[in-house]
Amino acid sequence: MKRAPTQKGRKKPASVDELRDICRQAGIKLTPQRLEIFKAISSAQDHPSAEILYERLKKRMPTISLDTIYRTLNTFEKLGLIKRVQLLNDQARFDADMESHHHFICTRCKKIIDFKWPDFDSTKLPENIKAFGKVYGQQAELRGICRQCLKKEESE
Amino acid sequence: MKRAPTQKGRKKPASVDELRDICRQAGIKLTPQRLEIFKAISSAQDHPSAEILYERLKKRMPTISLDTIYRTLNTFEKLGLIKRVQLLNDQARFDADMESHHHFICTRCKKIIDFKWPDFDSTKLPENIKAFGKVYGQQAELRGICRQCLKKEESE
DNA sequence: TTGGTTGCAAATATTTTGCAACCGG
DNA sequence: CCGGTTGCAAAATATTTGCAACCAA
């Protein structure tokens, strides 16, 4: 399977036709399971977990299994069709520096680099945020590939 | 144990003396384990996981157990002494909307609300980021309590 | 002294993987 | 037809919890 070059290309959720093309180009099959999972996630208003998608899909496709959902979500992620909301889903990581700072996360080795960004700190939140509830923290997250991993990629 | 009112108060990592005060005020004991875990995390340059802290602490305190580390990290988080780098460590959540948008996350119910923030999108990254590696995505994350949870808190 | 805390072990939860049957292209 | 994919079960990983012994205040 060919990975999407970066996460930049795509915008709004892909259409089913685009999905078909993307699968063909990647050399993978568009199975009924993949199609249903894709439709479920691209029409979802929330940000469903594998388990939630499983519950929803069982109604339409009673034989689908949870591990197919996991596998398919990983596949779609590699193809650049979906993103996981937070990257560090293996182990929780902690920070004792409570001062305002931001994170660069390497998607390859999961390294986290802190940085300061005063221009961000002083950017005003949109007005409509107030309607969501009470905000008590804001921070920026960059995703990328760190120097070391870039070097490794060259030599592969 | 009394929770910290919000995450706003604290700045740089607390000192051991501050830790002692905070424990006293919260009515919890400052055990040797808590002290060592605190020192380990507040002096760490990376953003260690429970497992990593366990490996480091075993050298100084061979009898310490992994579950004490988990419990203590949760305690410290409630006291506002540390933050977890990413909140959603239970289940991975996915998003098919690849267009630039940002997330408000309710720390109580884990709901995610999307929003647009053009002022953020047009804020230039600090110069020194280039040295970290290649960036291919940036987004803001707000932490707070959503409307529904605020209402629930009132009635508790 | 004593109630909160620890360490152990077991339970729970989440995600991944080996494998034989299956099916989309 | 054939190689990639599925569903099942089992494994691997991460985190939480019940409980008796322990110890900081």
mmCIF file of C-alpha atoms (C1' of nucleotides) in Angstrom:
data_model
loop_
_atom_site.group_PDB
_atom_site.id
_atom_site.type_symbol
_atom_site.label_atom_id
_atom_site.label_comp_id
_atom_site.label_asym_id
_atom_site.label_seq_id
_atom_site.Cartn_x
_atom_site.Cartn_y
_atom_site.Cartn_z
ATOM 1 C CA MET A 1 0.000 0.000 0.000
ATOM 2 C CA LYS A 2 1.241 3.436 -0.911
ATOM 3 C CA ARG A 3 1.082 6.016 1.844
ATOM 4 C CA ALA A 4 -0.243 9.506 1.144
ATOM 5 C CA PRO A 5 2.811 11.771 0.770
ATOM 6 C CA THR A 6 1.714 14.201 3.488
ATOM 7 C CA GLN A 7 -1.506 15.093 5.178
ATOM 8 C CA LYS A 8 -1.786 18.256 3.135
ATOM 9 C CA GLY A 9 -3.613 17.191 0.006
ATOM 10 C CA ARG A 10 -7.132 16.402 1.134
ATOM 11 C CA LYS A 11 -9.766 18.771 2.446
ATOM 12 C CA LYS A 12 -13.413 17.956 3.140
ATOM 13 C CA PRO A 13 -14.252 14.263 3.630
ATOM 14 C CA ALA A 14 -13.626 12.344 0.429
ATOM 15 C CA SER A 15 -16.550 11.106 -1.641
ATOM 16 C CA VAL A 16 -17.183 7.427 -2.252
ATOM 17 C CA ASP A 17 -15.910 7.887 -5.806
ATOM 18 C CA GLU A 18 -12.717 9.422 -4.518
ATOM 19 C CA LEU A 19 -12.381 6.540 -2.088
ATOM 20 C CA ARG A 20 -12.660 4.103 -4.984
ATOM 21 C CA ASP A 21 -9.902 5.926 -6.865
ATOM 22 C CA ILE A 22 -7.681 6.150 -3.845
ATOM 23 C CA CYS A 23 -8.009 2.424 -3.179
ATOM 24 C CA ARG A 24 -7.264 1.596 -6.781
ATOM 25 C CA GLN A 25 -4.179 3.801 -6.772
ATOM 26 C CA ALA A 26 -2.996 2.302 -3.506
ATOM 27 C CA GLY A 27 -3.565 -1.204 -4.840
ATOM 28 C CA ILE A 28 -5.984 -2.254 -2.123
ATOM 29 C CA LYS A 29 -9.481 -3.660 -2.417
ATOM 30 C CA LEU A 30 -12.619 -1.701 -1.763
ATOM 31 C CA THR A 31 -14.479 -4.270 0.289
ATOM 32 C CA PRO A 32 -18.034 -3.780 1.556
ATOM 33 C CA GLN A 33 -16.612 -3.434 5.079
ATOM 34 C CA ARG A 34 -14.270 -0.651 4.053
ATOM 35 C CA LEU A 35 -17.059 1.101 2.227
ATOM 36 C CA GLU A 36 -19.398 0.993 5.214
ATOM 37 C CA ILE A 37 -16.714 2.083 7.650
ATOM 38 C CA PHE A 38 -15.835 4.931 5.366
ATOM 39 C CA LYS A 39 -19.418 6.068 5.044
ATOM 40 C CA ALA A 40 -19.938 5.841 8.782
ATOM 41 C CA ILE A 41 -16.927 7.927 9.672
ATOM 42 C CA SER A 42 -17.277 10.532 6.974
ATOM 43 C CA SER A 43 -20.894 11.180 7.841
ATOM 44 C CA ALA A 44 -20.295 11.255 11.617
ATOM 45 C CA GLN A 45 -20.699 14.590 13.317
ATOM 46 C CA ASP A 46 -18.795 13.506 16.407
ATOM 47 C CA HIS A 47 -15.332 11.973 16.404
ATOM 48 C CA PRO A 48 -16.120 8.329 16.899
ATOM 49 C CA SER A 49 -13.836 5.701 18.365
ATOM 50 C CA ALA A 50 -13.439 2.228 16.865
ATOM 51 C CA GLU A 51 -15.848 0.874 19.457
ATOM 52 C CA ILE A 52 -18.512 3.465 18.673
ATOM 53 C CA LEU A 53 -18.212 2.814 14.950
ATOM 54 C CA TYR A 54 -18.560 -0.877 15.681
ATOM 55 C CA GLU A 55 -21.828 -0.324 17.534
ATOM 56 C CA ARG A 56 -23.184 1.810 14.713
ATOM 57 C CA LEU A 57 -22.102 -0.508 11.938
ATOM 58 C CA LYS A 58 -23.389 -3.699 13.475
ATOM 59 C CA LYS A 59 -26.899 -2.581 12.602
ATOM 60 C CA ARG A 60 -26.201 -2.368 8.873
ATOM 61 C CA MET A 61 -23.617 -5.139 8.747
ATOM 62 C CA PRO A 62 -24.128 -7.609 11.589
ATOM 63 C CA THR A 63 -21.128 -9.766 10.745
ATOM 64 C CA ILE A 64 -18.531 -7.005 10.867
ATOM 65 C CA SER A 65 -15.873 -7.425 13.514
ATOM 66 C CA LEU A 66 -14.169 -4.909 15.744
ATOM 67 C CA ASP A 67 -10.703 -5.803 14.564
ATOM 68 C CA THR A 68 -11.647 -5.113 10.968
ATOM 69 C CA ILE A 69 -12.638 -1.650 12.123
ATOM 70 C CA TYR A 70 -9.281 -1.162 13.801
ATOM 71 C CA ARG A 71 -7.434 -2.425 10.766
ATOM 72 C CA THR A 72 -9.445 -0.297 8.400
ATOM 73 C CA LEU A 73 -9.020 2.865 10.446
ATOM 74 C CA ASN A 74 -5.271 2.332 10.387
ATOM 75 C CA THR A 75 -5.417 1.800 6.648
ATOM 76 C CA PHE A 76 -7.456 4.942 6.063
ATOM 77 C CA GLU A 77 -5.083 6.911 8.235
ATOM 78 C CA LYS A 78 -2.088 5.786 6.172
ATOM 79 C CA LEU A 79 -3.947 6.746 3.006
ATOM 80 C CA GLY A 80 -4.574 10.225 4.397
ATOM 81 C CA LEU A 81 -8.361 9.762 4.372
ATOM 82 C CA ILE A 82 -8.802 10.291 8.086
ATOM 83 C CA LYS A 83 -6.811 11.659 10.998
ATOM 84 C CA ARG A 84 -6.700 10.530 14.565
ATOM 85 C CA VAL A 85 -7.669 13.381 16.835
ATOM 86 C CA GLN A 86 -4.752 12.728 19.182
ATOM 87 C CA LEU A 87 -1.619 10.915 18.143
ATOM 88 C CA LEU A 88 -0.242 9.545 21.381
ATOM 89 C CA ASN A 89 -2.706 6.774 21.971
ATOM 90 C CA ASP A 90 -0.309 4.191 23.213
ATOM 91 C CA GLN A 91 0.996 5.517 26.497
ATOM 92 C CA ALA A 92 -0.077 8.649 28.356
ATOM 93 C CA ARG A 93 2.700 11.211 28.658
ATOM 94 C CA PHE A 94 3.049 13.849 31.341
ATOM 95 C CA ASP A 95 4.387 17.354 31.693
ATOM 96 C CA ALA A 96 5.247 19.228 34.885
ATOM 97 C CA ASP A 97 5.855 22.524 33.103
ATOM 98 C CA MET A 98 2.546 24.295 33.577
ATOM 99 C CA GLU A 99 3.643 27.486 31.854
ATOM 100 C CA SER A 100 2.100 28.189 28.474
ATOM 101 C CA HIS A 101 3.977 26.292 25.810
ATOM 102 C CA HIS A 102 3.243 24.288 22.716
ATOM 103 C CA HIS A 103 4.176 20.929 21.257
ATOM 104 C CA PHE A 104 5.778 19.706 18.092
ATOM 105 C CA ILE A 105 5.070 15.977 17.784
ATOM 106 C CA CYS A 106 6.981 13.750 15.419
ATOM 107 C CA THR A 107 4.517 11.342 13.847
ATOM 108 C CA ARG A 108 7.247 8.821 13.252
ATOM 109 C CA CYS A 109 9.044 8.472 16.598
ATOM 110 C CA LYS A 110 6.446 10.229 18.795
ATOM 111 C CA LYS A 111 9.033 12.603 20.213
ATOM 112 C CA ILE A 112 7.588 15.799 21.689
ATOM 113 C CA ILE A 113 9.467 19.073 21.433
ATOM 114 C CA ASP A 114 8.278 22.082 23.451
ATOM 115 C CA PHE A 115 8.310 25.559 22.079
ATOM 116 C CA LYS A 116 7.095 29.051 22.897
ATOM 117 C CA TRP A 117 4.773 30.926 20.553
ATOM 118 C CA PRO A 118 3.839 34.350 21.911
ATOM 119 C CA ASP A 119 1.946 35.289 18.735
ATOM 120 C CA PHE A 120 -0.366 32.355 19.310
ATOM 121 C CA ASP A 121 -0.812 33.137 23.001
ATOM 122 C CA SER A 122 -2.003 36.626 22.120
ATOM 123 C CA THR A 123 -4.365 35.593 19.317
ATOM 124 C CA LYS A 124 -7.947 36.148 20.414
ATOM 125 C CA LEU A 125 -10.325 33.217 20.390
ATOM 126 C CA PRO A 126 -13.299 33.383 18.018
ATOM 127 C CA GLU A 127 -16.436 34.848 19.599
ATOM 128 C CA ASN A 128 -18.517 31.705 19.232
ATOM 129 C CA ILE A 129 -16.267 29.735 21.584
ATOM 130 C CA LYS A 130 -18.058 31.201 24.558
ATOM 131 C CA ALA A 131 -21.112 29.176 23.636
ATOM 132 C CA PHE A 132 -19.181 25.909 24.025
ATOM 133 C CA GLY A 133 -18.563 26.308 27.751
ATOM 134 C CA LYS A 134 -15.711 27.483 29.951
ATOM 135 C CA VAL A 135 -12.224 27.430 28.440
ATOM 136 C CA TYR A 136 -9.291 27.148 30.797
ATOM 137 C CA GLY A 137 -6.400 26.298 28.558
ATOM 138 C CA GLN A 138 -5.322 26.615 24.972
ATOM 139 C CA GLN A 139 -2.349 25.253 23.129
ATOM 140 C CA ALA A 140 -1.059 24.542 19.678
ATOM 141 C CA GLU A 141 0.109 21.206 18.365
ATOM 142 C CA LEU A 142 2.301 20.802 15.315
ATOM 143 C CA ARG A 143 2.611 17.484 13.567
ATOM 144 C CA GLY A 144 5.624 16.696 11.496
ATOM 145 C CA ILE A 145 8.758 14.633 11.142
ATOM 146 C CA CYS A 146 11.710 15.498 13.334
ATOM 147 C CA ARG A 147 15.250 15.979 12.053
ATOM 148 C CA GLN A 148 16.498 12.571 13.130
ATOM 149 C CA CYS A 149 13.587 10.788 11.476
ATOM 150 C CA LEU A 150 14.046 12.785 8.264
ATOM 151 C CA LYS A 151 17.613 11.532 8.128
ATOM 152 C CA LYS A 152 16.496 7.957 8.705
ATOM 153 C CA GLU A 153 13.938 8.261 5.909
ATOM 154 C CA GLU A 154 16.634 9.384 3.463
ATOM 155 C CA SER A 155 18.666 6.275 4.167
ATOM 156 C CA GLU A 156 15.764 3.880 3.627
ATOM 157 C CA MET B 1 -8.649 15.278 48.164
ATOM 158 C CA LYS B 2 -9.402 18.775 46.965
ATOM 159 C CA ARG B 3 -9.009 19.347 43.254
ATOM 160 C CA ALA B 4 -7.205 22.417 41.965
ATOM 161 C CA PRO B 5 -9.917 24.898 40.894
ATOM 162 C CA THR B 6 -8.588 25.269 37.359
ATOM 163 C CA GLN B 7 -5.334 24.628 35.590
ATOM 164 C CA LYS B 8 -4.564 28.332 35.476
ATOM 165 C CA GLY B 9 -2.779 29.012 38.741
ATOM 166 C CA ARG B 10 0.537 27.241 38.443
ATOM 167 C CA LYS B 11 3.408 28.128 36.155
ATOM 168 C CA LYS B 12 6.898 26.593 36.150
ATOM 169 C CA PRO B 13 7.224 23.180 37.822
ATOM 170 C CA ALA B 14 6.476 23.458 41.537
ATOM 171 C CA SER B 15 9.297 23.224 44.068
ATOM 172 C CA VAL B 16 9.434 20.457 46.647
ATOM 173 C CA ASP B 17 8.347 22.974 49.291
ATOM 174 C CA GLU B 18 5.340 23.923 47.209
ATOM 175 C CA LEU B 19 4.552 20.255 46.780
ATOM 176 C CA ARG B 20 4.596 19.822 50.560
ATOM 177 C CA ASP B 21 2.179 22.730 50.983
ATOM 178 C CA ILE B 22 -0.104 21.510 48.244
ATOM 179 C CA CYS B 23 -0.292 18.037 49.772
ATOM 180 C CA ARG B 24 -1.031 19.455 53.194
ATOM 181 C CA GLN B 25 -3.779 21.665 51.818
ATOM 182 C CA ALA B 26 -5.268 18.765 49.897
ATOM 183 C CA GLY B 27 -5.139 16.568 52.981
ATOM 184 C CA ILE B 28 -2.966 13.881 51.440
ATOM 185 C CA LYS B 29 0.333 12.480 52.625
ATOM 186 C CA LEU B 30 3.676 13.302 51.115
ATOM 187 C CA THR B 31 5.098 9.809 50.929
ATOM 188 C CA PRO B 32 8.653 9.037 49.758
ATOM 189 C CA GLN B 33 7.170 7.549 46.598
ATOM 190 C CA ARG B 34 5.245 10.698 45.785
ATOM 191 C CA LEU B 35 8.309 12.794 46.433
ATOM 192 C CA GLU B 36 10.500 10.737 44.133
ATOM 193 C CA ILE B 37 7.920 10.616 41.386
ATOM 194 C CA PHE B 38 7.504 14.341 41.643
ATOM 195 C CA LYS B 39 11.216 14.994 41.444
ATOM 196 C CA ALA B 40 11.557 12.644 38.494
ATOM 197 C CA ILE B 41 8.830 14.251 36.468
ATOM 198 C CA SER B 42 9.622 17.857 37.260
ATOM 199 C CA SER B 43 13.259 17.444 36.319
ATOM 200 C CA ALA B 44 12.527 15.481 33.147
ATOM 201 C CA GLN B 45 13.311 17.211 29.890
ATOM 202 C CA ASP B 46 11.159 14.862 27.848
ATOM 203 C CA HIS B 47 7.522 14.043 28.527
ATOM 204 C CA PRO B 48 7.806 10.668 30.181
ATOM 205 C CA SER B 49 5.146 7.982 30.341
ATOM 206 C CA ALA B 50 4.357 6.022 33.505
ATOM 207 C CA GLU B 51 6.456 3.157 32.213
ATOM 208 C CA ILE B 52 9.471 5.370 31.540
ATOM 209 C CA LEU B 53 9.227 6.952 34.983
ATOM 210 C CA TYR B 54 9.056 3.466 36.440
ATOM 211 C CA GLU B 55 12.303 2.487 34.736
ATOM 212 C CA ARG B 56 14.040 5.624 35.947
ATOM 213 C CA LEU B 57 12.749 5.413 39.503
ATOM 214 C CA LYS B 58 13.555 1.759 40.044
ATOM 215 C CA LYS B 59 17.211 2.722 40.294
ATOM 216 C CA ARG B 60 16.687 5.059 43.245
ATOM 217 C CA MET B 61 13.776 3.178 44.801
ATOM 218 C CA PRO B 62 13.822 -0.480 43.837
ATOM 219 C CA THR B 63 10.593 -1.392 45.609
ATOM 220 C CA ILE B 64 8.392 1.152 43.857
ATOM 221 C CA SER B 65 5.601 -0.339 41.785
ATOM 222 C CA LEU B 66 4.155 0.678 38.456
ATOM 223 C CA ASP B 67 0.649 1.055 39.781
ATOM 224 C CA THR B 68 1.820 3.525 42.409
ATOM 225 C CA ILE B 69 3.208 5.586 39.567
ATOM 226 C CA TYR B 70 -0.115 5.482 37.752
ATOM 227 C CA ARG B 71 -2.006 6.387 40.913
ATOM 228 C CA THR B 72 0.367 9.181 41.764
ATOM 229 C CA LEU B 73 0.287 10.677 38.288
ATOM 230 C CA ASN B 74 -3.494 10.747 38.465
ATOM 231 C CA THR B 75 -3.284 12.390 41.874
ATOM 232 C CA PHE B 76 -0.826 15.019 40.689
ATOM 233 C CA GLU B 77 -2.997 15.725 37.688
ATOM 234 C CA LYS B 78 -6.032 16.348 39.889
ATOM 235 C CA LEU B 79 -3.965 18.658 42.068
ATOM 236 C CA GLY B 80 -2.931 20.650 39.013
ATOM 237 C CA LEU B 81 0.750 19.802 39.457
ATOM 238 C CA ILE B 82 1.127 18.110 36.102
ATOM 239 C CA LYS B 83 -0.769 17.867 32.847
ATOM 240 C CA ARG B 84 -1.141 14.984 30.503
ATOM 241 C CA VAL B 85 0.098 15.959 27.078
ATOM 242 C CA GLN B 86 -2.968 14.496 25.378
ATOM 243 C CA LEU B 87 -6.263 13.983 27.124
ATOM 244 C CA LEU B 88 -7.922 11.240 25.153
ATOM 245 C CA ASN B 89 -5.845 8.306 26.261
ATOM 246 C CA ASP B 90 -8.642 5.835 26.602
ATOM 247 C CA GLN B 91 -9.896 5.279 23.081
ATOM 248 C CA ALA B 92 -8.489 6.641 19.834
ATOM 249 C CA ARG B 93 -10.918 8.941 18.048
ATOM 250 C CA PHE B 94 -11.034 9.685 14.348
ATOM 251 C CA ASP B 95 -11.936 12.530 12.060
ATOM 252 C CA ALA B 96 -12.674 12.414 8.330
ATOM 253 C CA ASP B 97 -12.770 16.178 7.960
ATOM 254 C CA MET B 98 -9.290 16.931 6.723
ATOM 255 C CA GLU B 99 -9.893 20.656 6.341
ATOM 256 C CA SER B 100 -8.141 22.927 8.837
ATOM 257 C CA HIS B 101 -10.146 23.092 12.024
ATOM 258 C CA HIS B 102 -9.563 23.055 15.743
ATOM 259 C CA HIS B 103 -10.849 21.218 18.788
ATOM 260 C CA PHE B 104 -12.485 22.171 22.040
ATOM 261 C CA ILE B 105 -12.238 19.189 24.381
ATOM 262 C CA CYS B 106 -14.341 18.911 27.507
ATOM 263 C CA THR B 107 -12.128 17.494 30.241
ATOM 264 C CA ARG B 108 -15.140 16.087 32.028
ATOM 265 C CA CYS B 109 -17.097 14.190 29.365
ATOM 266 C CA LYS B 110 -14.372 14.082 26.671
ATOM 267 C CA LYS B 111 -16.694 15.584 24.079
ATOM 268 C CA ILE B 112 -14.905 17.200 21.135
ATOM 269 C CA ILE B 113 -16.331 20.279 19.465
ATOM 270 C CA ASP B 114 -14.857 21.479 16.165
ATOM 271 C CA PHE B 115 -14.384 25.121 15.367
ATOM 272 C CA LYS B 116 -12.762 27.378 12.803
ATOM 273 C CA TRP B 117 -10.139 29.907 13.804
ATOM 274 C CA PRO B 118 -8.814 31.851 10.814
ATOM 275 C CA ASP B 119 -6.710 34.151 13.007
ATOM 276 C CA PHE B 120 -4.812 31.126 14.250
ATOM 277 C CA ASP B 121 -4.420 29.667 10.774
ATOM 278 C CA SER B 122 -2.762 32.874 9.605
ATOM 279 C CA THR B 123 -0.450 33.263 12.601
ATOM 280 C CA LYS B 124 3.125 32.660 11.531
ATOM 281 C CA LEU B 125 5.129 29.953 13.252
ATOM 282 C CA PRO B 126 8.179 31.029 15.247
ATOM 283 C CA GLU B 127 11.404 30.986 13.254
ATOM 284 C CA ASN B 128 13.097 28.344 15.369
ATOM 285 C CA ILE B 129 10.526 25.675 14.437
ATOM 286 C CA LYS B 130 12.364 24.999 11.198
ATOM 287 C CA ALA B 131 15.159 23.472 13.213
ATOM 288 C CA PHE B 132 12.826 20.800 14.620
ATOM 289 C CA GLY B 133 12.109 19.145 11.295
ATOM 290 C CA LYS B 134 9.368 19.273 8.678
ATOM 291 C CA VAL B 135 5.956 20.501 9.841
ATOM 292 C CA TYR B 136 2.924 19.349 7.931
ATOM 293 C CA GLY B 137 0.027 20.261 10.136
ATOM 294 C CA GLN B 138 -0.860 22.646 12.913
ATOM 295 C CA GLN B 139 -3.906 22.908 15.084
ATOM 296 C CA ALA B 140 -5.151 24.405 18.293
ATOM 297 C CA GLU B 141 -6.676 22.531 21.183
ATOM 298 C CA LEU B 142 -8.783 24.172 23.855
ATOM 299 C CA ARG B 143 -9.439 22.439 27.143
ATOM 300 C CA GLY B 144 -12.449 23.322 29.185
ATOM 301 C CA ILE B 145 -15.808 22.250 30.500
ATOM 302 C CA CYS B 146 -18.719 22.118 28.084
ATOM 303 C CA ARG B 147 -22.125 23.663 28.749
ATOM 304 C CA GLN B 148 -23.844 20.423 29.692
ATOM 305 C CA CYS B 149 -21.117 19.510 32.164
ATOM 306 C CA LEU B 150 -21.204 22.981 33.700
ATOM 307 C CA LYS B 151 -24.907 22.481 34.358
ATOM 308 C CA LYS B 152 -24.281 19.073 35.885
ATOM 309 C CA GLU B 153 -21.607 20.540 38.163
ATOM 310 C CA GLU B 154 -24.056 23.150 39.451
ATOM 311 C CA SER B 155 -26.498 20.468 40.477
ATOM 312 C CA GLU B 156 -23.890 18.413 42.355
ATOM 313 C "C1'" DT C 1 -2.813 5.640 66.583
ATOM 314 C "C1'" DT C 2 -5.067 5.546 62.266
ATOM 315 C "C1'" DG C 3 -6.693 6.522 57.892
ATOM 316 C "C1'" DG C 4 -4.561 7.230 53.723
ATOM 317 C "C1'" DT C 5 -1.051 4.730 50.826
ATOM 318 C "C1'" DT C 6 1.699 1.047 48.986
ATOM 319 C "C1'" DG C 7 2.787 -3.294 46.543
ATOM 320 C "C1'" DC C 8 1.079 -7.306 44.862
ATOM 321 C "C1'" DA C 9 -1.939 -9.710 41.998
ATOM 322 C "C1'" DA C 10 -5.848 -9.921 39.358
ATOM 323 C "C1'" DA C 11 -9.097 -7.572 36.568
ATOM 324 C "C1'" DT C 12 -10.314 -4.384 32.810
ATOM 325 C "C1'" DA C 13 -9.773 -2.016 28.620
ATOM 326 C "C1'" DT C 14 -7.758 -1.173 24.273
ATOM 327 C "C1'" DT C 15 -5.436 -2.518 20.261
ATOM 328 C "C1'" DT C 16 -2.772 -5.874 17.553
ATOM 329 C "C1'" DT C 17 -1.822 -10.292 15.357
ATOM 330 C "C1'" DG C 18 -1.776 -15.384 13.529
ATOM 331 C "C1'" DC C 19 -4.448 -18.098 10.752
ATOM 332 C "C1'" DA C 20 -7.785 -20.439 7.829
ATOM 333 C "C1'" DA C 21 -11.732 -19.347 5.068
ATOM 334 C "C1'" DC C 22 -13.322 -16.079 1.875
ATOM 335 C "C1'" DC C 23 -14.079 -12.918 -1.999
ATOM 336 C "C1'" DG C 24 -13.127 -8.565 -4.995
ATOM 337 C "C1'" DG C 25 -10.743 -7.497 -9.081
ATOM 338 C "C1'" DC D 1 -8.177 -17.737 -9.932
ATOM 339 C "C1'" DC D 2 -5.276 -15.476 -6.466
ATOM 340 C "C1'" DG D 3 -3.570 -12.475 -3.176
ATOM 341 C "C1'" DG D 4 -5.361 -9.324 -0.162
ATOM 342 C "C1'" DT D 5 -8.999 -9.176 3.486
ATOM 343 C "C1'" DT D 6 -12.144 -10.818 6.950
ATOM 344 C "C1'" DG D 7 -13.697 -12.862 11.372
ATOM 345 C "C1'" DC D 8 -12.427 -15.427 15.070
ATOM 346 C "C1'" DA D 9 -9.664 -16.237 18.908
ATOM 347 C "C1'" DA D 10 -5.678 -15.348 21.361
ATOM 348 C "C1'" DA D 11 -2.003 -12.256 22.451
ATOM 349 C "C1'" DA D 12 -0.033 -7.979 23.652
ATOM 350 C "C1'" DT D 13 -0.286 -3.542 25.901
ATOM 351 C "C1'" DA D 14 -1.903 -0.094 28.936
ATOM 352 C "C1'" DT D 15 -4.304 1.141 32.972
ATOM 353 C "C1'" DT D 16 -7.269 0.393 37.031
ATOM 354 C "C1'" DT D 17 -8.761 -1.849 41.268
ATOM 355 C "C1'" DG D 18 -9.448 -5.005 45.632
ATOM 356 C "C1'" DC D 19 -7.054 -6.000 49.569
ATOM 357 C "C1'" DA D 20 -3.960 -6.711 53.494
ATOM 358 C "C1'" DA D 21 0.216 -4.799 55.371
ATOM 359 C "C1'" DC D 22 2.328 -0.502 56.194
ATOM 360 C "C1'" DC D 23 3.661 4.137 57.601
ATOM 361 C "C1'" DA D 24 3.381 9.527 57.545
ATOM 362 C "C1'" DA D 25 1.171 12.825 60.267
#
